Amino acid sequence: MQIEGLGEVRASEPERVILRMRGAAVTVSGWRIGAETPRGPGTIVLAEQAGQKFYRGEGVFLGWSQERLEAAYLALLPPSQGPGDDHLQLG
């Protein structure tokens, strides 16, 4: 798949991760997707807290805005396998 500014990107399957967020008293779960690009590797982590979504970029995604990280994250998700296949379900 192509992502603007990176060229052809190969993504890993979403992986569930444990996260500690600054200012939060609890540990939450999130999803991380790794990517290999012509400009190097990177990851995007999605965390949800109190109904809000937060994205964090590392590697080639470092410094990207929340909007740009969200668009790249959604583009990197594997195609849905049908009803009930929700890659973003954290519960």
Coordinates of N, CA and C in Angstrom, one line a residue:
M1 N 0.8 -1.2 0.0 CA 0.0 0.0 0.0 C 0.9 1.2 0.0
Q2 N 0.3 2.3 -0.5 CA 1.0 3.6 -0.5 C 0.6 4.5 0.6
I3 N 1.5 5.2 1.2 CA 1.2 6.2 2.2 C 1.9 7.5 1.8
E4 N 1.2 8.6 1.7 CA 1.8 9.8 1.2 C 3.0 10.2 2.0
G5 N 4.1 10.5 1.3 CA 5.4 10.8 1.9 C 6.3 9.7 2.3
L6 N 5.8 8.5 2.2 CA 6.6 7.3 2.6 C 6.7 6.3 1.4
G7 N 5.9 6.3 0.4 CA 5.9 5.4 -0.7 C 5.3 4.1 -0.3
E8 N 5.8 3.0 -0.8 CA 5.2 1.6 -0.6 C 5.5 1.2 0.8
V9 N 4.5 0.8 1.5 CA 4.6 0.4 2.9 C 4.1 -1.0 3.1
R10 N 4.8 -1.8 3.9 CA 4.4 -3.2 4.3 C 4.1 -3.1 5.8
A11 N 2.9 -3.5 6.2 CA 2.5 -3.4 7.6 C 2.4 -4.8 8.3
S12 N 2.7 -4.8 9.6 CA 2.5 -6.0 10.4 C 1.0 -6.1 10.9
E13 N 0.6 -7.2 11.4 CA -0.7 -7.3 11.9 C -0.8 -6.5 13.2
P14 N -2.0 -5.9 13.5 CA -2.1 -5.2 14.8 C -1.8 -6.1 16.0
E15 N -1.1 -5.5 16.9 CA -0.6 -6.3 18.1 C -1.1 -5.5 19.3
R16 N -1.8 -6.2 20.2 CA -2.3 -5.6 21.5 C -1.1 -5.4 22.4
V17 N -1.1 -4.2 23.0 CA 0.0 -3.8 23.9 C -0.6 -3.1 25.2
I18 N 0.2 -3.2 26.2 CA -0.1 -2.6 27.5 C 0.5 -1.2 27.5
L19 N -0.3 -0.2 27.9 CA 0.2 1.2 27.9 C 0.0 1.9 29.2
R20 N 0.9 2.8 29.6 CA 0.8 3.7 30.7 C 0.8 5.1 30.1
M21 N -0.3 5.8 30.3 CA -0.4 7.2 29.8 C -0.1 8.2 30.9
R22 N 0.7 9.2 30.5 CA 1.0 10.3 31.4 C -0.2 10.9 32.0
G23 N -0.2 11.0 33.3 CA -1.4 11.6 34.0 C -2.5 10.7 34.3
A24 N -2.4 9.4 33.9 CA -3.4 8.4 34.1 C -3.0 7.5 35.3
A25 N -4.0 7.2 36.1 CA -3.7 6.3 37.3 C -3.8 4.8 37.0
V26 N -4.2 4.5 35.8 CA -4.5 3.1 35.4 C -3.7 2.7 34.2
T27 N -3.5 1.4 34.0 CA -2.8 0.9 32.8 C -4.0 0.6 31.8
V28 N -3.7 0.9 30.5 CA -4.7 0.7 29.5 C -4.1 -0.2 28.4
S29 N -5.0 -0.8 27.6 CA -4.6 -1.5 26.4 C -4.6 -0.7 25.2
G30 N -3.8 -1.0 24.2 CA -3.8 -0.3 23.0 C -3.4 -1.3 21.8
W31 N -3.3 -0.7 20.7 CA -2.9 -1.5 19.5 C -1.7 -0.9 18.8
R32 N -0.8 -1.7 18.4 CA 0.4 -1.2 17.7 C 0.5 -1.9 16.3
I33 N 0.8 -1.1 15.3 CA 1.1 -1.6 14.0 C 2.5 -1.2 13.6
G34 N 3.3 -2.1 13.2 CA 4.6 -1.8 12.7 C 4.6 -1.7 11.2
A35 N 5.5 -0.9 10.6 CA 5.6 -0.7 9.2 C 7.0 -0.7 8.7
E36 N 7.2 -1.3 7.5 CA 8.5 -1.2 6.9 C 8.3 -0.3 5.6
T37 N 9.1 0.8 5.5 CA 9.0 1.7 4.4 C 10.4 1.9 3.8
P38 N 10.4 2.5 2.6 CA 11.7 2.8 1.9 C 12.5 3.8 2.8
R39 N 11.8 4.6 3.7 CA 12.6 5.6 4.5 C 12.9 5.0 5.9
G40 N 12.6 3.7 6.1 CA 13.0 3.1 7.4 C 11.7 2.5 8.1
P41 N 11.9 1.9 9.2 CA 10.8 1.3 10.0 C 10.1 2.3 10.8
G42 N 8.9 2.0 11.2 CA 8.2 2.8 12.2 C 7.0 2.1 12.7
T43 N 6.4 2.6 13.8 CA 5.2 2.1 14.4 C 4.2 3.2 14.7
I44 N 3.0 2.8 14.8 CA 1.9 3.7 15.2 C 1.2 2.9 16.3
V45 N 1.0 3.6 17.5 CA 0.2 3.0 18.6 C -1.0 3.8 18.8
L46 N -2.2 3.0 18.9 CA -3.5 3.6 19.2 C -3.8 3.3 20.6
A47 N -4.2 4.3 21.4 CA -4.7 4.2 22.8 C -6.0 4.9 22.9
E48 N -6.9 4.3 23.7 CA -8.2 5.0 24.0 C -8.3 5.1 25.5
Q49 N -8.7 6.4 25.8 CA -8.9 6.6 27.3 C -10.1 7.6 27.4
A50 N -11.1 7.3 28.2 CA -12.2 8.1 28.4 C -12.9 8.5 27.1
G51 N -13.0 7.6 26.2 CA -13.7 7.8 24.9 C -12.9 8.6 23.9
Q52 N -11.7 8.9 24.2 CA -10.8 9.7 23.3 C -9.7 8.7 22.7
K53 N -9.4 8.9 21.5 CA -8.3 8.2 20.8 C -7.1 9.0 20.7
F54 N -6.0 8.4 21.0 CA -4.7 9.0 20.9 C -3.7 8.1 20.1
Y55 N -3.0 8.7 19.2 CA -2.0 8.0 18.4 C -0.6 8.5 18.7
R56 N 0.3 7.6 18.7 CA 1.7 7.9 18.9 C 2.5 7.3 17.8
G57 N 3.4 8.1 17.1 CA 4.2 7.6 16.1 C 5.6 7.5 16.5
E58 N 6.3 6.4 16.0 CA 7.7 6.2 16.3 C 8.4 5.9 15.0
G59 N 9.7 6.1 14.9 CA 10.4 5.9 13.7 C 10.0 6.9 12.6
V60 N 9.7 6.4 11.4 CA 9.3 7.3 10.4 C 8.0 8.1 10.6
F61 N 7.2 7.7 11.6 CA 6.0 8.4 12.0 C 6.2 9.4 13.1
L62 N 7.4 9.5 13.6 CA 7.6 10.5 14.7 C 7.4 11.9 14.3
G63 N 6.6 12.6 15.1 CA 6.3 14.0 14.8 C 5.1 14.3 13.9
W64 N 4.4 13.2 13.5 CA 3.2 13.4 12.7 C 2.1 13.9 13.5
S65 N 1.2 14.6 13.0 CA 0.0 15.1 13.7 C -1.0 13.9 14.0
Q66 N -1.9 14.1 14.9 CA -2.9 13.1 15.3 C -3.7 12.7 14.0
E67 N -4.1 13.7 13.2 CA -4.9 13.4 12.1 C -4.1 12.6 11.0
R68 N -2.9 12.9 10.8 CA -2.1 12.2 9.9 C -1.8 10.7 10.4
L69 N -1.5 10.6 11.7 CA -1.3 9.3 12.3 C -2.6 8.4 12.2
E70 N -3.7 9.0 12.4 CA -5.0 8.3 12.3 C -5.2 7.8 10.9
A71 N -5.0 8.6 9.9 CA -5.2 8.2 8.5 C -4.2 7.1 8.1
A72 N -3.0 7.2 8.5 CA -2.0 6.2 8.2 C -2.3 4.9 9.0
Y73 N -2.7 5.0 10.2 CA -3.1 3.8 11.0 C -4.3 3.0 10.3
L74 N -5.3 3.8 10.0 CA -6.4 3.1 9.3 C -6.1 2.5 8.0
A75 N -5.1 3.2 7.2 CA -4.7 2.6 6.0 C -3.9 1.3 6.2
L76 N -3.2 1.2 7.3 CA -2.3 0.1 7.6 C -3.1 -1.1 8.1
L77 N -4.3 -0.9 8.6 CA -5.1 -2.0 9.1 C -5.4 -3.1 8.0
P78 N -5.4 -4.4 8.3 CA -5.7 -5.4 7.3 C -7.2 -5.3 6.9
P79 N -7.5 -5.7 5.8 CA -8.9 -5.7 5.3 C -9.8 -6.5 6.3
S80 N -11.0 -6.0 6.5 CA -12.0 -6.7 7.4 C -12.3 -8.0 6.9
Q81 N -12.4 -9.0 7.8 CA -12.8 -10.4 7.4 C -14.3 -10.6 7.4
G82 N -15.1 -9.6 7.7 CA -16.5 -9.8 7.8 C -17.1 -9.2 9.0
P83 N -18.4 -9.4 9.3 CA -19.1 -8.9 10.5 C -18.4 -9.4 11.7
G84 N -18.3 -8.5 12.7 CA -17.7 -8.9 14.0 C -16.2 -8.8 14.0
D85 N -15.6 -8.6 12.9 CA -14.1 -8.5 12.8 C -13.7 -7.0 13.1
D86 N -13.5 -6.7 14.3 CA -13.2 -5.3 14.7 C -11.8 -5.2 15.2
H87 N -10.9 -4.7 14.4 CA -9.5 -4.6 14.8 C -9.3 -3.6 16.0
L88 N -10.2 -2.7 16.2 CA -10.0 -1.7 17.2 C -10.7 -2.0 18.5
Q89 N -11.3 -3.1 18.7 CA -11.9 -3.5 19.9 C -10.9 -3.7 21.0
L90 N -10.9 -2.9 22.0 CA -9.9 -3.0 23.1 C -10.4 -3.8 24.3
G91 N -11.7 -3.9 24.4 CA -12.3 -4.5 25.6 C -12.2 -6.0 25.7

